[in-house]
Amino acid sequence: MGIFDWLTGTERPDKNVPPRSPQEVHQALVGVNSPDASFFVRDGSPEGVDLVSEWRVMNPAWYEHFRTFSQREFYSVLMRLNPEKREVRSTDRTWTVDWTRGYPELVHGLEFQRGPQKKYEASWTMERDENGKLRAYRQATFSSEDLKAPLRKAVLAHGWTWRGVAFGKL
């Protein structure tokens, strides 16, 4: 692993994992979808890529979760499969949401930020425990790894490299 791999978030599969076909990798990435996950993976052809993974901010079932953190900036992971090199190239796209009366509204004007976006937040509440002492309890968490880790794991399990792209073409 080189210094640039660390900066871009690039990870290589174990040498013992045989590489699978591009179709299998594509299916594995789409297979990460789950109705109870805070993100979903969809076709990326409108953006000119193979797949896009993004937060379910606009889904009413997830409003409260994201509103807890007063999040305004979210991002999507744009992915392109490169069968010749057996790698999935990824970059992040940042977008802004305004919360109006508890409901999200997209702010026009997407902004691209290249390279890995890493973010972690936790919401805490103060309560008294059984002994009457004031304690902080974690109420909820928000982490960019919740979005990327399952995608990266699916790619590596199929013998392909997950390459974060900070410069150059996706």
mmCIF file with all atom_site columns, C-alpha atoms in Angstrom:
data_model
loop_
_atom_site.group_PDB
_atom_site.id
_atom_site.type_symbol
_atom_site.label_atom_id
_atom_site.label_alt_id
_atom_site.label_comp_id
_atom_site.label_asym_id
_atom_site.label_entity_id
_atom_site.label_seq_id
_atom_site.pdbx_PDB_ins_code
_atom_site.Cartn_x
_atom_site.Cartn_y
_atom_site.Cartn_z
_atom_site.occupancy
_atom_site.B_iso_or_equiv
_atom_site.pdbx_formal_charge
_atom_site.auth_seq_id
_atom_site.auth_comp_id
_atom_site.auth_asym_id
_atom_site.auth_atom_id
_atom_site.pdbx_PDB_model_num
ATOM 1   C CA . MET A 1 1   ? 0.000   0.000   0.000   1.00 0.00 ? 1   MET A CA 1
ATOM 2   C CA . GLY A 1 2   ? 1.482   3.329   -1.079  1.00 0.00 ? 2   GLY A CA 1
ATOM 3   C CA . ILE A 1 3   ? 1.085   6.793   0.376   1.00 0.00 ? 3   ILE A CA 1
ATOM 4   C CA . PHE A 1 4   ? -1.355  7.785   -2.366  1.00 0.00 ? 4   PHE A CA 1
ATOM 5   C CA . ASP A 1 5   ? -3.455  4.677   -1.687  1.00 0.00 ? 5   ASP A CA 1
ATOM 6   C CA . TRP A 1 6   ? -3.880  5.830   1.888   1.00 0.00 ? 6   TRP A CA 1
ATOM 7   C CA . LEU A 1 7   ? -4.816  9.359   0.801   1.00 0.00 ? 7   LEU A CA 1
ATOM 8   C CA . THR A 1 8   ? -7.368  8.245   -1.781  1.00 0.00 ? 8   THR A CA 1
ATOM 9   C CA . GLY A 1 9   ? -8.835  5.330   0.178   1.00 0.00 ? 9   GLY A CA 1
ATOM 10  C CA . THR A 1 10  ? -7.624  2.707   -2.295  1.00 0.00 ? 10  THR A CA 1
ATOM 11  C CA . GLU A 1 11  ? -7.708  -0.900  -1.086  1.00 0.00 ? 11  GLU A CA 1
ATOM 12  C CA . ARG A 1 12  ? -6.608  -4.072  -2.828  1.00 0.00 ? 12  ARG A CA 1
ATOM 13  C CA . PRO A 1 13  ? -8.132  -7.535  -2.394  1.00 0.00 ? 13  PRO A CA 1
ATOM 14  C CA . ASP A 1 14  ? -6.408  -10.413 -0.693  1.00 0.00 ? 14  ASP A CA 1
ATOM 15  C CA . LYS A 1 15  ? -4.151  -12.244 -3.166  1.00 0.00 ? 15  LYS A CA 1
ATOM 16  C CA . ASN A 1 16  ? -6.036  -15.499 -2.525  1.00 0.00 ? 16  ASN A CA 1
ATOM 17  C CA . VAL A 1 17  ? -9.349  -14.102 -3.799  1.00 0.00 ? 17  VAL A CA 1
ATOM 18  C CA . PRO A 1 18  ? -9.868  -14.944 -7.477  1.00 0.00 ? 18  PRO A CA 1
ATOM 19  C CA . PRO A 1 19  ? -11.176 -11.992 -9.533  1.00 0.00 ? 19  PRO A CA 1
ATOM 20  C CA . ARG A 1 20  ? -14.766 -12.317 -10.683 1.00 0.00 ? 20  ARG A CA 1
ATOM 21  C CA . SER A 1 21  ? -16.406 -11.027 -13.849 1.00 0.00 ? 21  SER A CA 1
ATOM 22  C CA . PRO A 1 22  ? -17.508 -7.387  -14.198 1.00 0.00 ? 22  PRO A CA 1
ATOM 23  C CA . GLN A 1 23  ? -21.141 -8.537  -14.193 1.00 0.00 ? 23  GLN A CA 1
ATOM 24  C CA . GLU A 1 24  ? -20.671 -10.296 -10.856 1.00 0.00 ? 24  GLU A CA 1
ATOM 25  C CA . VAL A 1 25  ? -19.017 -7.217  -9.329  1.00 0.00 ? 25  VAL A CA 1
ATOM 26  C CA . HIS A 1 26  ? -21.826 -4.999  -10.651 1.00 0.00 ? 26  HIS A CA 1
ATOM 27  C CA . GLN A 1 27  ? -24.432 -7.373  -9.174  1.00 0.00 ? 27  GLN A CA 1
ATOM 28  C CA . ALA A 1 28  ? -22.584 -7.471  -5.846  1.00 0.00 ? 28  ALA A CA 1
ATOM 29  C CA . LEU A 1 29  ? -22.618 -3.665  -5.635  1.00 0.00 ? 29  LEU A CA 1
ATOM 30  C CA . VAL A 1 30  ? -26.325 -3.488  -6.475  1.00 0.00 ? 30  VAL A CA 1
ATOM 31  C CA . GLY A 1 31  ? -26.857 -6.346  -4.011  1.00 0.00 ? 31  GLY A CA 1
ATOM 32  C CA . VAL A 1 32  ? -25.652 -4.107  -1.177  1.00 0.00 ? 32  VAL A CA 1
ATOM 33  C CA . ASN A 1 33  ? -29.096 -2.464  -1.324  1.00 0.00 ? 33  ASN A CA 1
ATOM 34  C CA . SER A 1 34  ? -31.263 -3.124  1.695   1.00 0.00 ? 34  SER A CA 1
ATOM 35  C CA . PRO A 1 35  ? -34.638 -1.582  2.583   1.00 0.00 ? 35  PRO A CA 1
ATOM 36  C CA . ASP A 1 36  ? -33.434 -0.744  6.098   1.00 0.00 ? 36  ASP A CA 1
ATOM 37  C CA . ALA A 1 37  ? -30.072 0.787   5.072   1.00 0.00 ? 37  ALA A CA 1
ATOM 38  C CA . SER A 1 38  ? -29.578 4.560   5.226   1.00 0.00 ? 38  SER A CA 1
ATOM 39  C CA . PHE A 1 39  ? -28.332 4.572   1.607   1.00 0.00 ? 39  PHE A CA 1
ATOM 40  C CA . PHE A 1 40  ? -29.103 2.907   -1.716  1.00 0.00 ? 40  PHE A CA 1
ATOM 41  C CA . VAL A 1 41  ? -27.203 1.963   -4.873  1.00 0.00 ? 41  VAL A CA 1
ATOM 42  C CA . ARG A 1 42  ? -28.714 2.877   -8.239  1.00 0.00 ? 42  ARG A CA 1
ATOM 43  C CA . ASP A 1 43  ? -27.866 3.004   -11.928 1.00 0.00 ? 43  ASP A CA 1
ATOM 44  C CA . GLY A 1 44  ? -25.445 5.850   -12.662 1.00 0.00 ? 44  GLY A CA 1
ATOM 45  C CA . SER A 1 45  ? -26.069 6.324   -16.379 1.00 0.00 ? 45  SER A CA 1
ATOM 46  C CA . PRO A 1 46  ? -27.686 9.793   -15.883 1.00 0.00 ? 46  PRO A CA 1
ATOM 47  C CA . GLU A 1 47  ? -24.360 10.899  -14.326 1.00 0.00 ? 47  GLU A CA 1
ATOM 48  C CA . GLY A 1 48  ? -22.244 9.115   -16.946 1.00 0.00 ? 48  GLY A CA 1
ATOM 49  C CA . VAL A 1 49  ? -20.966 6.439   -14.530 1.00 0.00 ? 49  VAL A CA 1
ATOM 50  C CA . ASP A 1 50  ? -21.873 2.806   -13.865 1.00 0.00 ? 50  ASP A CA 1
ATOM 51  C CA . LEU A 1 51  ? -23.352 3.110   -10.353 1.00 0.00 ? 51  LEU A CA 1
ATOM 52  C CA . VAL A 1 52  ? -24.152 5.762   -7.750  1.00 0.00 ? 52  VAL A CA 1
ATOM 53  C CA . SER A 1 53  ? -24.588 5.181   -4.032  1.00 0.00 ? 53  SER A CA 1
ATOM 54  C CA . GLU A 1 54  ? -26.311 7.921   -2.065  1.00 0.00 ? 54  GLU A CA 1
ATOM 55  C CA . TRP A 1 55  ? -27.982 8.625   1.267   1.00 0.00 ? 55  TRP A CA 1
ATOM 56  C CA . ARG A 1 56  ? -31.756 8.217   1.599   1.00 0.00 ? 56  ARG A CA 1
ATOM 57  C CA . VAL A 1 57  ? -32.156 11.814  2.715   1.00 0.00 ? 57  VAL A CA 1
ATOM 58  C CA . MET A 1 58  ? -35.292 12.328  0.623   1.00 0.00 ? 58  MET A CA 1
ATOM 59  C CA . ASN A 1 59  ? -36.924 9.161   1.984   1.00 0.00 ? 59  ASN A CA 1
ATOM 60  C CA . PRO A 1 60  ? -39.528 10.042  4.666   1.00 0.00 ? 60  PRO A CA 1
ATOM 61  C CA . ALA A 1 61  ? -38.481 7.030   6.761   1.00 0.00 ? 61  ALA A CA 1
ATOM 62  C CA . TRP A 1 62  ? -35.007 8.566   7.130   1.00 0.00 ? 62  TRP A CA 1
ATOM 63  C CA . TYR A 1 63  ? -35.846 12.286  7.637   1.00 0.00 ? 63  TYR A CA 1
ATOM 64  C CA . GLU A 1 64  ? -35.580 12.109  11.411  1.00 0.00 ? 64  GLU A CA 1
ATOM 65  C CA . HIS A 1 65  ? -32.275 10.242  11.407  1.00 0.00 ? 65  HIS A CA 1
ATOM 66  C CA . PHE A 1 66  ? -30.530 12.811  9.224   1.00 0.00 ? 66  PHE A CA 1
ATOM 67  C CA . ARG A 1 67  ? -32.312 15.794  10.792  1.00 0.00 ? 67  ARG A CA 1
ATOM 68  C CA . THR A 1 68  ? -30.923 14.753  14.199  1.00 0.00 ? 68  THR A CA 1
ATOM 69  C CA . PHE A 1 69  ? -27.511 15.913  13.039  1.00 0.00 ? 69  PHE A CA 1
ATOM 70  C CA . SER A 1 70  ? -28.746 19.045  11.262  1.00 0.00 ? 70  SER A CA 1
ATOM 71  C CA . GLN A 1 71  ? -26.770 17.737  8.320   1.00 0.00 ? 71  GLN A CA 1
ATOM 72  C CA . ARG A 1 72  ? -26.621 20.111  5.385   1.00 0.00 ? 72  ARG A CA 1
ATOM 73  C CA . GLU A 1 73  ? -23.919 18.482  3.277   1.00 0.00 ? 73  GLU A CA 1
ATOM 74  C CA . PHE A 1 74  ? -24.303 14.968  1.979   1.00 0.00 ? 74  PHE A CA 1
ATOM 75  C CA . TYR A 1 75  ? -22.431 13.134  -0.680  1.00 0.00 ? 75  TYR A CA 1
ATOM 76  C CA . SER A 1 76  ? -22.840 10.379  -3.217  1.00 0.00 ? 76  SER A CA 1
ATOM 77  C CA . VAL A 1 77  ? -20.249 7.870   -4.310  1.00 0.00 ? 77  VAL A CA 1
ATOM 78  C CA . LEU A 1 78  ? -19.897 7.708   -8.087  1.00 0.00 ? 78  LEU A CA 1
ATOM 79  C CA . MET A 1 79  ? -18.475 4.385   -9.316  1.00 0.00 ? 79  MET A CA 1
ATOM 80  C CA . ARG A 1 80  ? -17.091 3.188   -12.619 1.00 0.00 ? 80  ARG A CA 1
ATOM 81  C CA . LEU A 1 81  ? -15.994 -0.407  -13.227 1.00 0.00 ? 81  LEU A CA 1
ATOM 82  C CA . ASN A 1 82  ? -12.680 -0.865  -15.055 1.00 0.00 ? 82  ASN A CA 1
ATOM 83  C CA . PRO A 1 83  ? -12.591 -4.522  -16.207 1.00 0.00 ? 83  PRO A CA 1
ATOM 84  C CA . GLU A 1 84  ? -9.084  -4.279  -17.735 1.00 0.00 ? 84  GLU A CA 1
ATOM 85  C CA . LYS A 1 85  ? -7.537  -3.373  -14.377 1.00 0.00 ? 85  LYS A CA 1
ATOM 86  C CA . ARG A 1 86  ? -10.149 -5.221  -12.291 1.00 0.00 ? 86  ARG A CA 1
ATOM 87  C CA . GLU A 1 87  ? -10.923 -2.180  -10.213 1.00 0.00 ? 87  GLU A CA 1
ATOM 88  C CA . VAL A 1 88  ? -13.858 -0.030  -9.219  1.00 0.00 ? 88  VAL A CA 1
ATOM 89  C CA . ARG A 1 89  ? -12.914 3.642   -9.434  1.00 0.00 ? 89  ARG A CA 1
ATOM 90  C CA . SER A 1 90  ? -14.845 5.911   -7.091  1.00 0.00 ? 90  SER A CA 1
ATOM 91  C CA . THR A 1 91  ? -15.132 9.577   -6.304  1.00 0.00 ? 91  THR A CA 1
ATOM 92  C CA . ASP A 1 92  ? -17.458 11.605  -4.095  1.00 0.00 ? 92  ASP A CA 1
ATOM 93  C CA . ARG A 1 93  ? -20.016 14.231  -5.067  1.00 0.00 ? 93  ARG A CA 1
ATOM 94  C CA . THR A 1 94  ? -21.117 16.682  -2.391  1.00 0.00 ? 94  THR A CA 1
ATOM 95  C CA . TRP A 1 95  ? -24.607 18.181  -2.379  1.00 0.00 ? 95  TRP A CA 1
ATOM 96  C CA . THR A 1 96  ? -26.453 20.466  0.004   1.00 0.00 ? 96  THR A CA 1
ATOM 97  C CA . VAL A 1 97  ? -29.829 20.059  1.694   1.00 0.00 ? 97  VAL A CA 1
ATOM 98  C CA . ASP A 1 98  ? -31.825 22.770  3.440   1.00 0.00 ? 98  ASP A CA 1
ATOM 99  C CA . TRP A 1 99  ? -34.209 21.631  6.171   1.00 0.00 ? 99  TRP A CA 1
ATOM 100 C CA . THR A 1 100 ? -37.524 23.488  5.899   1.00 0.00 ? 100 THR A CA 1
ATOM 101 C CA . ARG A 1 101 ? -40.057 22.705  8.645   1.00 0.00 ? 101 ARG A CA 1
ATOM 102 C CA . GLY A 1 102 ? -38.364 19.346  9.234   1.00 0.00 ? 102 GLY A CA 1
ATOM 103 C CA . TYR A 1 103 ? -38.310 18.270  5.576   1.00 0.00 ? 103 TYR A CA 1
ATOM 104 C CA . PRO A 1 104 ? -35.257 18.222  3.309   1.00 0.00 ? 104 PRO A CA 1
ATOM 105 C CA . GLU A 1 105 ? -35.039 20.317  0.139   1.00 0.00 ? 105 GLU A CA 1
ATOM 106 C CA . LEU A 1 106 ? -32.207 19.945  -2.339  1.00 0.00 ? 106 LEU A CA 1
ATOM 107 C CA . VAL A 1 107 ? -30.262 23.114  -2.916  1.00 0.00 ? 107 VAL A CA 1
ATOM 108 C CA . HIS A 1 108 ? -29.491 23.489  -6.604  1.00 0.00 ? 108 HIS A CA 1
ATOM 109 C CA . GLY A 1 109 ? -25.914 23.420  -7.735  1.00 0.00 ? 109 GLY A CA 1
ATOM 110 C CA . LEU A 1 110 ? -24.063 20.201  -7.082  1.00 0.00 ? 110 LEU A CA 1
ATOM 111 C CA . GLU A 1 111 ? -20.469 20.582  -6.091  1.00 0.00 ? 111 GLU A CA 1
ATOM 112 C CA . PHE A 1 112 ? -17.858 17.957  -6.834  1.00 0.00 ? 112 PHE A CA 1
ATOM 113 C CA . GLN A 1 113 ? -15.122 17.310  -4.327  1.00 0.00 ? 113 GLN A CA 1
ATOM 114 C CA . ARG A 1 114 ? -12.544 14.799  -5.421  1.00 0.00 ? 114 ARG A CA 1
ATOM 115 C CA . GLY A 1 115 ? -11.060 12.190  -3.168  1.00 0.00 ? 115 GLY A CA 1
ATOM 116 C CA . PRO A 1 116 ? -12.450 10.495  -0.097  1.00 0.00 ? 116 PRO A CA 1
ATOM 117 C CA . GLN A 1 117 ? -14.883 12.351  2.122   1.00 0.00 ? 117 GLN A CA 1
ATOM 118 C CA . LYS A 1 118 ? -14.620 11.206  5.719   1.00 0.00 ? 118 LYS A CA 1
ATOM 119 C CA . LYS A 1 119 ? -17.143 12.331  8.264   1.00 0.00 ? 119 LYS A CA 1
ATOM 120 C CA . TYR A 1 120 ? -18.311 11.042  11.626  1.00 0.00 ? 120 TYR A CA 1
ATOM 121 C CA . GLU A 1 121 ? -20.827 12.632  13.975  1.00 0.00 ? 121 GLU A CA 1
ATOM 122 C CA . ALA A 1 122 ? -22.678 11.429  17.031  1.00 0.00 ? 122 ALA A CA 1
ATOM 123 C CA . SER A 1 123 ? -25.713 12.839  18.766  1.00 0.00 ? 123 SER A CA 1
ATOM 124 C CA . TRP A 1 124 ? -25.673 12.602  22.561  1.00 0.00 ? 124 TRP A CA 1
ATOM 125 C CA . THR A 1 125 ? -28.293 13.086  25.233  1.00 0.00 ? 125 THR A CA 1
ATOM 126 C CA . MET A 1 126 ? -27.783 13.698  28.941  1.00 0.00 ? 126 MET A CA 1
ATOM 127 C CA . GLU A 1 127 ? -29.764 11.547  31.380  1.00 0.00 ? 127 GLU A CA 1
ATOM 128 C CA . ARG A 1 128 ? -29.477 10.447  34.968  1.00 0.00 ? 128 ARG A CA 1
ATOM 129 C CA . ASP A 1 129 ? -28.560 6.827   35.570  1.00 0.00 ? 129 ASP A CA 1
ATOM 130 C CA . GLU A 1 130 ? -29.997 4.551   38.279  1.00 0.00 ? 130 GLU A CA 1
ATOM 131 C CA . ASN A 1 131 ? -27.659 6.137   40.861  1.00 0.00 ? 131 ASN A CA 1
ATOM 132 C CA . GLY A 1 132 ? -28.760 9.662   39.985  1.00 0.00 ? 132 GLY A CA 1
ATOM 133 C CA . LYS A 1 133 ? -25.491 10.569  38.253  1.00 0.00 ? 133 LYS A CA 1
ATOM 134 C CA . LEU A 1 134 ? -25.702 12.611  35.069  1.00 0.00 ? 134 LEU A CA 1
ATOM 135 C CA . ARG A 1 135 ? -24.423 10.611  32.088  1.00 0.00 ? 135 ARG A CA 1
ATOM 136 C CA . ALA A 1 136 ? -24.128 11.143  28.367  1.00 0.00 ? 136 ALA A CA 1
ATOM 137 C CA . TYR A 1 137 ? -25.725 8.508   26.143  1.00 0.00 ? 137 TYR A CA 1
ATOM 138 C CA . ARG A 1 138 ? -25.124 8.255   22.410  1.00 0.00 ? 138 ARG A CA 1
ATOM 139 C CA . GLN A 1 139 ? -28.458 8.703   20.703  1.00 0.00 ? 139 GLN A CA 1
ATOM 140 C CA . ALA A 1 140 ? -27.453 8.178   17.049  1.00 0.00 ? 140 ALA A CA 1
ATOM 141 C CA . THR A 1 141 ? -24.448 8.228   14.762  1.00 0.00 ? 141 THR A CA 1
ATOM 142 C CA . PHE A 1 142 ? -23.729 9.410   11.238  1.00 0.00 ? 142 PHE A CA 1
ATOM 143 C CA . SER A 1 143 ? -20.613 8.168   9.463   1.00 0.00 ? 143 SER A CA 1
ATOM 144 C CA . SER A 1 144 ? -19.457 8.276   5.867   1.00 0.00 ? 144 SER A CA 1
ATOM 145 C CA . GLU A 1 145 ? -18.145 4.738   6.405   1.00 0.00 ? 145 GLU A CA 1
ATOM 146 C CA . ASP A 1 146 ? -21.770 3.546   6.714   1.00 0.00 ? 146 ASP A CA 1
ATOM 147 C CA . LEU A 1 147 ? -22.040 4.296   2.998   1.00 0.00 ? 147 LEU A CA 1
ATOM 148 C CA . LYS A 1 148 ? -18.628 3.222   1.705   1.00 0.00 ? 148 LYS A CA 1
ATOM 149 C CA . ALA A 1 149 ? -17.686 0.182   3.811   1.00 0.00 ? 149 ALA A CA 1
ATOM 150 C CA . PRO A 1 150 ? -20.323 -2.216  2.355   1.00 0.00 ? 150 PRO A CA 1
ATOM 151 C CA . LEU A 1 151 ? -19.432 -1.148  -1.197  1.00 0.00 ? 151 LEU A CA 1
ATOM 152 C CA . ARG A 1 152 ? -15.712 -1.573  -0.625  1.00 0.00 ? 152 ARG A CA 1
ATOM 153 C CA . LYS A 1 153 ? -16.277 -4.949  1.061   1.00 0.00 ? 153 LYS A CA 1
ATOM 154 C CA . ALA A 1 154 ? -18.346 -6.215  -1.898  1.00 0.00 ? 154 ALA A CA 1
ATOM 155 C CA . VAL A 1 155 ? -15.656 -5.161  -4.376  1.00 0.00 ? 155 VAL A CA 1
ATOM 156 C CA . LEU A 1 156 ? -12.770 -6.689  -2.399  1.00 0.00 ? 156 LEU A CA 1
ATOM 157 C CA . ALA A 1 157 ? -14.703 -9.946  -1.846  1.00 0.00 ? 157 ALA A CA 1
ATOM 158 C CA . HIS A 1 158 ? -14.912 -10.305 -5.628  1.00 0.00 ? 158 HIS A CA 1
ATOM 159 C CA . GLY A 1 159 ? -11.165 -9.943  -6.127  1.00 0.00 ? 159 GLY A CA 1
ATOM 160 C CA . TRP A 1 160 ? -11.217 -6.376  -7.464  1.00 0.00 ? 160 TRP A CA 1
ATOM 161 C CA . THR A 1 161 ? -9.452  -3.233  -6.246  1.00 0.00 ? 161 THR A CA 1
ATOM 162 C CA . TRP A 1 162 ? -11.411 -0.314  -4.733  1.00 0.00 ? 162 TRP A CA 1
ATOM 163 C CA . ARG A 1 163 ? -9.648  2.802   -6.060  1.00 0.00 ? 163 ARG A CA 1
ATOM 164 C CA . GLY A 1 164 ? -10.472 6.229   -4.739  1.00 0.00 ? 164 GLY A CA 1
ATOM 165 C CA . VAL A 1 165 ? -9.889  8.863   -7.408  1.00 0.00 ? 165 VAL A CA 1
ATOM 166 C CA . ALA A 1 166 ? -8.617  12.222  -6.259  1.00 0.00 ? 166 ALA A CA 1
ATOM 167 C CA . PHE A 1 167 ? -7.186  13.425  -9.583  1.00 0.00 ? 167 PHE A CA 1
ATOM 168 C CA . GLY A 1 168 ? -7.809  12.483  -13.188 1.00 0.00 ? 168 GLY A CA 1
ATOM 169 C CA . LYS A 1 169 ? -10.699 10.719  -14.872 1.00 0.00 ? 169 LYS A CA 1
ATOM 170 C CA . LEU A 1 170 ? -13.095 8.481   -13.033 1.00 0.00 ? 170 LEU A CA 1
#
